[in-house]
Structures are given as structure tokens and as C-alpha cells.
Short mmCIF file of C-alpha atoms in Angstrom, two decimals:
data_model
loop_
_atom_site.label_atom_id
_atom_site.label_comp_id
_atom_site.label_asym_id
_atom_site.label_seq_id
_atom_site.Cartn_x
_atom_site.Cartn_y
_atom_site.Cartn_z
CA ARG A 1 -1.87 -6.38 -8.86
CA PHE A 2 -5.20 -6.74 -9.72
CA PHE A 3 -6.58 -10.61 -10.13
CA PRO A 4 -9.44 -10.39 -12.39
CA ASN A 5 -10.69 -13.90 -11.25
CA ILE A 6 -9.66 -16.37 -8.49
CA THR A 7 -8.33 -19.15 -10.58
CA GLY A 8 -5.60 -16.66 -11.91
CA LEU A 9 -3.88 -16.37 -8.48
CA PRO A 10 -0.76 -18.36 -7.77
CA PRO A 11 -1.25 -21.53 -5.52
CA LEU A 12 0.04 -21.85 -2.45
CA PRO A 13 2.38 -22.31 -1.08
CA PHE A 14 3.13 -18.20 -1.57
CA SER A 15 5.10 -15.56 0.03
CA LYS A 16 6.53 -12.19 -0.24
CA ASN A 17 10.25 -11.79 1.81
CA GLY A 18 8.69 -14.82 4.05
CA THR A 19 6.41 -12.41 6.15
CA LEU A 20 2.77 -12.13 5.18
CA ALA A 21 1.86 -8.67 7.01
CA PRO A 22 4.36 -5.71 8.42
CA TRP A 23 2.68 -6.34 12.17
CA ASP A 24 2.73 -9.85 12.35
CA ALA A 25 6.29 -9.68 14.53
CA PHE A 26 3.84 -7.76 17.03
CA THR A 27 2.69 -11.33 18.42
CA LYS A 28 5.87 -11.82 20.09
CA PHE A 29 4.72 -9.40 22.43
CA ALA A 30 1.64 -11.53 23.59
CA GLY A 31 1.51 -11.36 27.18
CA CYS A 32 3.67 -8.42 27.96
CA ARG A 33 2.80 -6.06 30.33
CA SER A 34 2.94 -2.90 32.09
CA GLY A 35 6.44 -2.33 33.39
CA GLU A 36 8.47 -5.04 31.15
CA LYS A 37 10.63 -4.19 28.43
CA ARG A 38 10.53 -6.08 25.01
CA ASP A 39 13.07 -5.24 22.26
CA GLY A 40 10.55 -3.92 19.38
CA LEU A 41 7.87 -2.36 21.78
CA ALA A 42 8.93 0.98 19.95
CA LYS A 43 7.32 -0.21 16.74
CA LEU A 44 4.00 -0.96 18.47
CA LYS A 45 4.09 2.22 20.06
CA GLN A 46 4.56 3.73 16.26
CA TYR A 47 1.37 1.80 15.34
CA PHE A 48 -0.61 3.22 18.13
CA ASN A 49 0.93 6.76 17.52
CA GLU A 50 0.17 6.21 13.63
CA PHE A 51 -3.85 5.69 14.39
CA GLY A 52 -4.06 8.59 16.68
CA TYR A 53 -4.10 6.25 20.20
CA ILE A 54 -0.31 8.02 21.22
CA GLN A 55 -0.75 11.54 21.11
CA ASN A 56 2.76 14.19 21.08
CA ALA A 57 5.14 11.32 19.39
CA PRO A 58 8.73 11.94 20.91
CA SER A 59 11.30 11.68 17.89
CA ASN A 60 12.33 8.12 19.14
CA PHE A 61 9.91 5.96 21.45
CA SER A 62 11.45 3.43 23.81
CA ASP A 63 10.87 -0.30 24.26
CA ASP A 64 9.57 0.20 27.63
CA PHE A 65 5.75 -0.73 28.22
CA ASP A 66 4.35 2.36 30.00
CA ASP A 67 1.93 4.10 31.11
CA GLU A 68 1.62 5.62 28.20
CA LEU A 69 1.29 2.17 25.86
CA GLU A 70 -1.03 0.80 28.87
CA LYS A 71 -3.77 3.47 28.03
CA ALA A 72 -3.48 3.62 24.46
CA LEU A 73 -4.14 -0.06 24.84
CA ARG A 74 -7.07 0.57 26.68
CA VAL A 75 -8.59 3.06 24.91
CA TYR A 76 -7.90 0.28 21.86
CA GLN A 77 -9.46 -2.43 23.67
CA GLN A 78 -12.33 -0.34 23.96
CA ASN A 79 -12.64 0.90 20.80
CA PHE A 80 -12.52 -2.62 19.20
CA ASN A 81 -15.12 -4.27 21.74
CA LEU A 82 -12.26 -6.46 23.58
CA ASN A 83 -11.87 -6.98 27.23
CA VAL A 84 -10.30 -3.87 28.69
CA THR A 85 -6.93 -5.38 30.33
CA GLY A 86 -4.29 -2.75 29.12
CA GLU A 87 -2.18 -6.20 28.39
CA LEU A 88 -1.02 -7.32 25.25
CA ASP A 89 -3.33 -10.46 25.29
CA ASP A 90 -3.89 -12.74 22.35
CA GLN A 91 -7.61 -11.39 21.64
CA THR A 92 -5.80 -8.05 21.37
CA LEU A 93 -3.06 -8.76 19.26
CA GLN A 94 -5.31 -10.87 17.23
CA LYS A 95 -6.21 -7.83 16.34
CA ILE A 96 -3.96 -5.27 15.82
CA VAL A 97 -2.10 -7.45 13.32
CA LEU A 98 -5.16 -7.55 10.98
CA PRO A 99 -4.85 -5.64 7.49
CA ARG A 100 -6.63 -2.09 8.08
CA CYS A 101 -7.31 0.99 6.69
CA GLY A 102 -4.70 3.78 7.21
CA ASN A 103 -6.90 6.42 8.49
CA ALA A 104 -6.61 7.27 12.13
CA ASP A 105 -9.34 5.73 15.09
CA ILE A 106 -8.52 9.40 17.01
CA VAL A 107 -8.22 12.10 14.77
CA ASN A 108 -6.41 15.26 16.96
CA GLY A 109 -6.88 13.23 20.34
CA THR A 110 -10.92 12.86 19.76
CA THR A 111 -12.49 9.77 19.28
CA SER A 112 -16.49 8.70 18.36
CA MET A 113 -15.60 5.84 18.57
CA ASN A 114 -16.60 3.18 21.77
CA SER A 115 -13.92 5.03 23.77
CA GLY A 116 -15.12 8.38 23.04
CA LYS A 117 -19.28 7.32 24.31
CA SER A 118 -18.75 7.37 28.22
CA ALA A 119 -16.14 9.83 28.59
CA SER A 120 -13.77 11.81 26.27
CA PHE A 121 -10.58 10.22 25.67
CA HIS A 122 -8.11 13.27 27.22
CA THR A 123 -10.68 13.73 30.74
CA THR A 124 -11.04 9.94 31.44
CA LYS A 125 -8.09 10.17 34.15
CA HIS A 126 -9.29 13.82 35.54
CA PHE A 127 -12.89 11.79 35.30
CA HIS A 128 -11.99 9.53 38.37
CA THR A 129 -10.25 11.70 40.19
CA THR A 130 -13.13 14.14 40.85
CA GLU A 131 -15.33 11.15 41.62
CA HIS A 132 -12.91 10.14 44.37
CA PHE B 1 -21.24 5.74 13.58
CA THR B 2 -18.66 8.70 13.58
CA PHE B 3 -17.63 11.75 11.66
CA PHE B 4 -14.23 13.61 11.56
CA PRO B 5 -13.84 16.43 13.61
CA GLY B 6 -16.11 19.26 12.91
CA THR B 7 -18.80 17.09 10.56
CA PRO B 8 -17.14 17.82 7.46
CA ARG B 9 -19.79 16.82 4.24
CA TRP B 10 -19.95 17.92 0.65
CA PRO B 11 -22.31 21.05 0.81
CA ASP B 12 -25.66 20.82 -0.76
CA HIS B 13 -24.63 22.16 -4.06
CA ARG B 14 -21.76 19.57 -4.81
CA GLN B 15 -24.29 16.31 -4.20
CA ASP B 16 -23.97 15.17 -7.96
CA LEU B 17 -20.06 14.15 -7.64
CA THR B 18 -17.65 13.02 -10.41
CA TYR B 19 -14.53 10.33 -10.10
CA GLY B 20 -11.74 9.87 -12.00
CA PHE B 21 -8.65 7.48 -11.99
CA ALA B 22 -4.95 8.61 -11.45
CA ASP B 23 -4.20 5.14 -13.49
CA GLN B 24 -5.04 2.98 -16.62
CA LEU B 25 -7.04 0.57 -15.18
CA THR B 26 -9.54 -2.36 -16.97
CA ASP B 27 -13.38 -1.71 -16.95
CA GLU B 28 -13.44 -4.62 -14.66
CA VAL B 29 -11.75 -2.62 -11.82
CA LYS B 30 -13.53 0.43 -12.49
CA ALA B 31 -16.64 -1.58 -12.37
CA VAL B 32 -15.99 -2.71 -8.48
CA PHE B 33 -15.63 1.41 -8.35
CA ALA B 34 -18.88 1.74 -9.50
CA ARG B 35 -20.35 -0.81 -7.58
CA ALA B 36 -19.13 0.73 -4.18
CA PHE B 37 -20.20 3.74 -5.40
CA GLU B 38 -23.89 2.53 -6.10
CA ARG B 39 -23.98 0.93 -2.64
CA TRP B 40 -23.64 4.82 -0.73
CA SER B 41 -25.90 6.48 -3.55
CA ALA B 42 -28.57 3.77 -2.80
CA VAL B 43 -29.03 5.49 0.42
CA THR B 44 -28.20 8.99 0.14
CA PRO B 45 -29.36 11.85 -2.16
CA LEU B 46 -25.98 11.62 -3.10
CA THR B 47 -24.87 11.04 -7.37
CA PHE B 48 -21.67 9.52 -8.72
CA THR B 49 -20.59 9.59 -12.06
CA PRO B 50 -17.44 8.53 -13.81
CA THR B 51 -15.18 11.09 -15.74
CA ASP B 52 -11.89 10.94 -17.62
CA SER B 53 -10.86 13.92 -16.21
CA TYR B 54 -8.78 12.26 -13.54
CA PHE B 55 -7.84 16.44 -12.75
CA LEU B 56 -11.32 17.97 -12.61
CA ALA B 57 -12.62 15.02 -10.88
CA ASP B 58 -14.31 15.72 -7.21
CA ILE B 59 -13.25 12.18 -6.06
CA LYS B 60 -9.58 11.52 -7.30
CA ILE B 61 -8.54 7.56 -7.05
CA GLY B 62 -5.21 5.91 -7.05
CA PHE B 63 -3.28 3.22 -6.62
CA PHE B 64 0.16 4.04 -5.26
CA THR B 65 2.94 2.42 -3.41
CA GLY B 66 5.42 3.28 -0.45
CA ASP B 67 5.69 7.01 0.12
CA HIS B 68 3.65 8.84 -2.48
CA GLY B 69 3.57 12.43 -1.11
CA ASP B 70 0.59 12.66 1.27
CA GLY B 71 2.59 12.26 4.59
CA GLU B 72 1.19 8.65 4.98
CA PRO B 73 2.90 6.14 2.91
CA PHE B 74 1.99 2.65 2.58
CA ASP B 75 3.57 -0.46 3.79
CA GLY B 76 3.45 -2.95 1.12
CA VAL B 77 1.48 -6.17 1.33
CA LEU B 78 -1.09 -6.10 3.98
CA GLY B 79 -0.88 -3.93 6.99
CA THR B 80 -2.71 -0.61 5.79
CA LEU B 81 -4.54 -1.08 2.55
CA ALA B 82 -5.71 2.33 1.68
CA HIS B 83 -6.85 5.45 3.42
CA ALA B 84 -8.78 8.55 1.89
CA PHE B 85 -9.68 12.27 3.09
CA SER B 86 -12.48 13.76 4.95
CA PRO B 87 -15.38 15.64 2.36
CA THR B 88 -14.51 17.72 0.45
CA ASN B 89 -10.53 16.76 -0.40
CA GLY B 90 -11.24 13.98 -2.17
CA ARG B 91 -8.77 11.60 -2.72
CA LEU B 92 -8.54 8.13 -2.25
CA HIS B 93 -5.70 6.15 -1.94
CA LEU B 94 -5.33 2.19 -2.36
CA ASP B 95 -1.91 0.73 -1.57
CA GLY B 96 -0.69 -0.97 -4.92
CA ALA B 97 1.35 -3.51 -3.28
CA GLU B 98 -1.64 -5.46 -2.54
CA ASP B 99 -3.03 -8.51 -4.02
CA TRP B 100 -6.18 -7.01 -4.84
CA VAL B 101 -9.04 -9.44 -6.07
CA VAL B 102 -11.71 -7.92 -8.42
CA ALA B 103 -13.76 -10.68 -8.92
CA GLY B 104 -14.73 -14.08 -7.99
CA ASP B 105 -15.19 -15.31 -4.19
CA VAL B 106 -12.21 -14.11 -2.53
CA ARG B 107 -13.10 -16.09 0.33
CA THR B 108 -11.93 -19.46 -1.66
CA SER B 109 -8.45 -18.21 -2.60
CA PRO B 110 -5.40 -20.09 -2.34
CA LEU B 111 -3.35 -16.53 -1.50
CA PRO B 112 -3.24 -15.89 1.62
CA SER B 113 -2.90 -11.85 0.97
CA ALA B 114 -5.72 -11.82 -1.65
CA VAL B 115 -7.87 -8.59 -0.35
CA ASP B 116 -11.43 -8.00 -1.95
CA LEU B 117 -10.70 -4.63 -3.66
CA GLU B 118 -14.77 -3.66 -3.33
CA SER B 119 -14.48 -4.19 0.59
CA VAL B 120 -11.76 -1.61 0.75
CA ALA B 121 -13.29 0.69 -2.05
CA VAL B 122 -16.65 0.87 0.08
CA HIS B 123 -14.82 1.49 2.92
CA GLU B 124 -13.09 4.24 1.78
CA ILE B 125 -15.89 6.05 0.14
CA GLY B 126 -17.43 6.15 3.02
CA HIS B 127 -14.66 8.38 4.77
CA LEU B 128 -14.67 10.54 1.12
CA LEU B 129 -18.12 11.31 2.49
CA GLY B 130 -17.46 11.98 5.95
CA LEU B 131 -17.74 8.92 8.04
CA GLY B 132 -15.11 8.02 10.47
CA HIS B 133 -14.51 4.76 11.76
CA SER B 134 -17.09 2.68 13.79
CA SER B 135 -17.00 -0.02 16.63
CA ASP B 136 -19.60 -1.74 15.18
CA GLU B 137 -17.82 -5.09 14.09
CA ASN B 138 -21.23 -5.28 11.17
CA ALA B 139 -20.17 -2.07 9.93
CA ILE B 140 -18.33 -1.10 6.53
CA MET B 141 -16.76 1.25 8.65
CA TYR B 142 -15.22 -0.72 11.11
CA PRO B 143 -11.47 -0.14 11.07
CA THR B 144 -10.02 -4.11 9.94
CA ILE B 145 -10.94 -6.59 7.51
CA SER B 146 -9.13 -9.55 7.08
CA SER B 147 -7.61 -10.90 3.83
CA ARG B 148 -9.89 -13.50 2.06
CA THR B 149 -13.14 -11.50 3.24
CA ARG B 150 -15.63 -9.89 1.56
CA LYS B 151 -17.65 -7.62 3.27
CA VAL B 152 -19.27 -5.02 1.20
CA GLU B 153 -23.25 -4.21 1.85
CA LEU B 154 -23.75 -1.27 4.14
CA GLY B 155 -24.66 -1.98 7.61
CA SER B 156 -27.24 -0.14 9.71
CA ASP B 157 -25.06 1.69 11.54
CA ASP B 158 -23.13 2.86 7.97
CA VAL B 159 -27.12 3.76 7.05
CA GLU B 160 -27.97 6.00 9.84
CA GLY B 161 -24.71 7.77 10.00
CA ILE B 162 -24.67 9.06 6.48
CA GLN B 163 -28.15 9.65 6.69
CA TYR B 164 -27.80 11.75 9.32
CA LEU B 165 -25.29 13.83 7.01
CA TYR B 166 -27.02 13.80 3.70
CA GLY B 167 -30.74 12.44 4.21
CA SER B 168 -32.00 9.62 2.68
CA ASN B 169 -32.64 8.44 -0.97
CA PRO B 170 -36.44 9.07 -1.83
CA ASN B 171 -36.31 5.56 -3.23
CA TYR B 172 -34.54 4.24 0.03
CA ASN B 173 -37.10 1.86 1.22
CA GLY B 174 -34.97 0.61 4.34
CA SER B 175 -33.79 -2.54 3.53
CA THR B 176 -30.45 -2.10 1.59
CA SER B 177 -28.74 -4.23 4.50
CA THR B 178 -29.15 -5.76 7.67
CA THR B 179 -26.59 -7.69 9.84
CA SER B 180 -27.90 -11.16 8.80
CA THR B 181 -27.25 -10.11 5.08
CA HIS B 182 -23.18 -9.36 5.61
CA GLU B 183 -20.81 -11.51 4.12
CA ARG B 184 -18.83 -12.21 6.98
CA GLU B 185 -15.26 -13.19 7.50
CA THR B 186 -14.73 -16.57 7.28
CA SER B 187 -10.78 -16.60 7.37
CA GLY B 188 -8.74 -16.17 10.31
CA GLY B 189 -6.83 -13.86 8.04
CA VAL B 190 -2.92 -13.54 8.88
#
């Protein structure tokens, strides 16, 4: 739908199917952290898979807040200049639900956004192990 | 700024590019894309010319909904707004379900889902030319944009990235954009 000028827009209130965006439901995960299980977390994992933060997707994601989701969150937070908490804090969720480009942030497991500048996406864990 | 893996770019012998539309669009909508292309040509040696031949165009622009055959289905209002392919594929797809604003100040729109077409077009053209996503929130290539937001001017990060790939436009004076001139988001969005 094209709106050639602002005056042509429908007046408020306006909604389609009662929701504004497909990712709004993620806000219910506020405060969720590693080890917890919440209905619908699988869809958040699909989101991170779509944008390159979770590689090698299984046929079905679980609703568990597992290590893979925490790792994806940390990389996402680094890429978007958020506090790297590994948790679904409000600041991170506010960013996740924003409309965005469909292109992935991480392609073929590599990123040169923020998280790729200090160490590669895949070698971060190895880097720490080597240091110790 | 970032690039796609392998740093693909349009080769030197293909820098005068044509673009065409899959849909019958008004002149007003086409003018939005012309302005978006102009922002990139102003800082590079690349040129962009509209053509009526969609199939022969270097850059193919279309509005689609849902599953449209490229493995990256659109998701309705908001969510994913558009996507584009790396050089030299040339495909730029926009979600036809969005409420695209083509003129006027989108920031004052009464419609919460209003999306500024030019802002998204400038971003996606960056992908067509070889840029990936940037962590710089002032950059056009930052991945997210709130609804009712207009952000169309290239940031210094965008300019550095695209000029790394193609060099500078001889007429570019280095003042196309600065952070302070961005039209910043004023809405909480969704």
C-alpha cells in the first residue's frame, strides 16, 4: 500500500489483526535467562537463525533458553551496541522487535559487524580457552 | 561498514547500471527510488538509469508479499521490510504488505505502521552495491529502522564503505552527510 501523502493516511486507532508487528510477542520474554523454559522461545530462536546468529538450525527449535540462544544473544547485543548480558533484558527486546532489513547480519557464520572485530564469531570460545 | 563474504562488487565494466520495476508504479514512487539511487551515485563513480525493461535491467525492483520464490518470504506488516541481494545479482524486494509512505513527513503520520519508502530504498541499494550491515547506528546500513522514521542521508561509515569498493565520485566534496545532519528517529516505533 502506498500513501502519496500523509493526509491520505487513515486516522488512529488503526490496526491489522490486532497486532502491529510479527515480533511483538517476544516482549513477553523480558527477564528470561539461561536455564529457563518459556513457551514460544523457539520462535525467537528462529528469528536468530533467520538473521544468522544461530547456525545449523535443527528441524525444530526447543523452547529452552539454552547455551546456543545465550551465545546468539551475546553476539546480537555486541553487534547492536547493547550491554552484553546474554539475557533478554528490556533494552535488547526493544531492539529485537523493531522492523528491520531481511538480510542476515551474519552470513555463512562470519560477521564483520561489531562482534567480528575483536574475534571471529566461531572462535571466541576457543580464544578464551587458549588464554587460560 | 561491512561487506558480503568475498567482497563482491559490480565490476569496472558494469558501473553504469540500469534499474527497472516489476510493478506498474506511479511516477511519484519511481521518483523515490531515483532519489535513493542519487544518494549513492553522488559519492561514487556509479550511475543509475531507469529503464522500462525490467528483465534486461541490471537492478530489478519489485514489491512482493509472503513467499515470493526466493526462499525469503515476507511476513506482513512491519517485521521484515525488504531485502536485497549482493552484486551482481541485482534483485531488490520490498514487502508489499507494508504501509509505504512516499511523500510527506512520515514522522507525523497517524499510522503506527507507516514506513518511509526512501529510507528503506537507500538501505537496500547499499546491499545491491556490496555493503553489509553496520553496527553504526548513524549509518544507513544499520539493520533496523523504526516505523514513522525517516533516515535517508548516507553517514560517514556508509561513504567510507562504498568508496572502498568503488572509489569516489570526482565531484564528491566530502560533505554529503554527517551524523548531525541525519534525520533521526523520533518515534518509539512498535
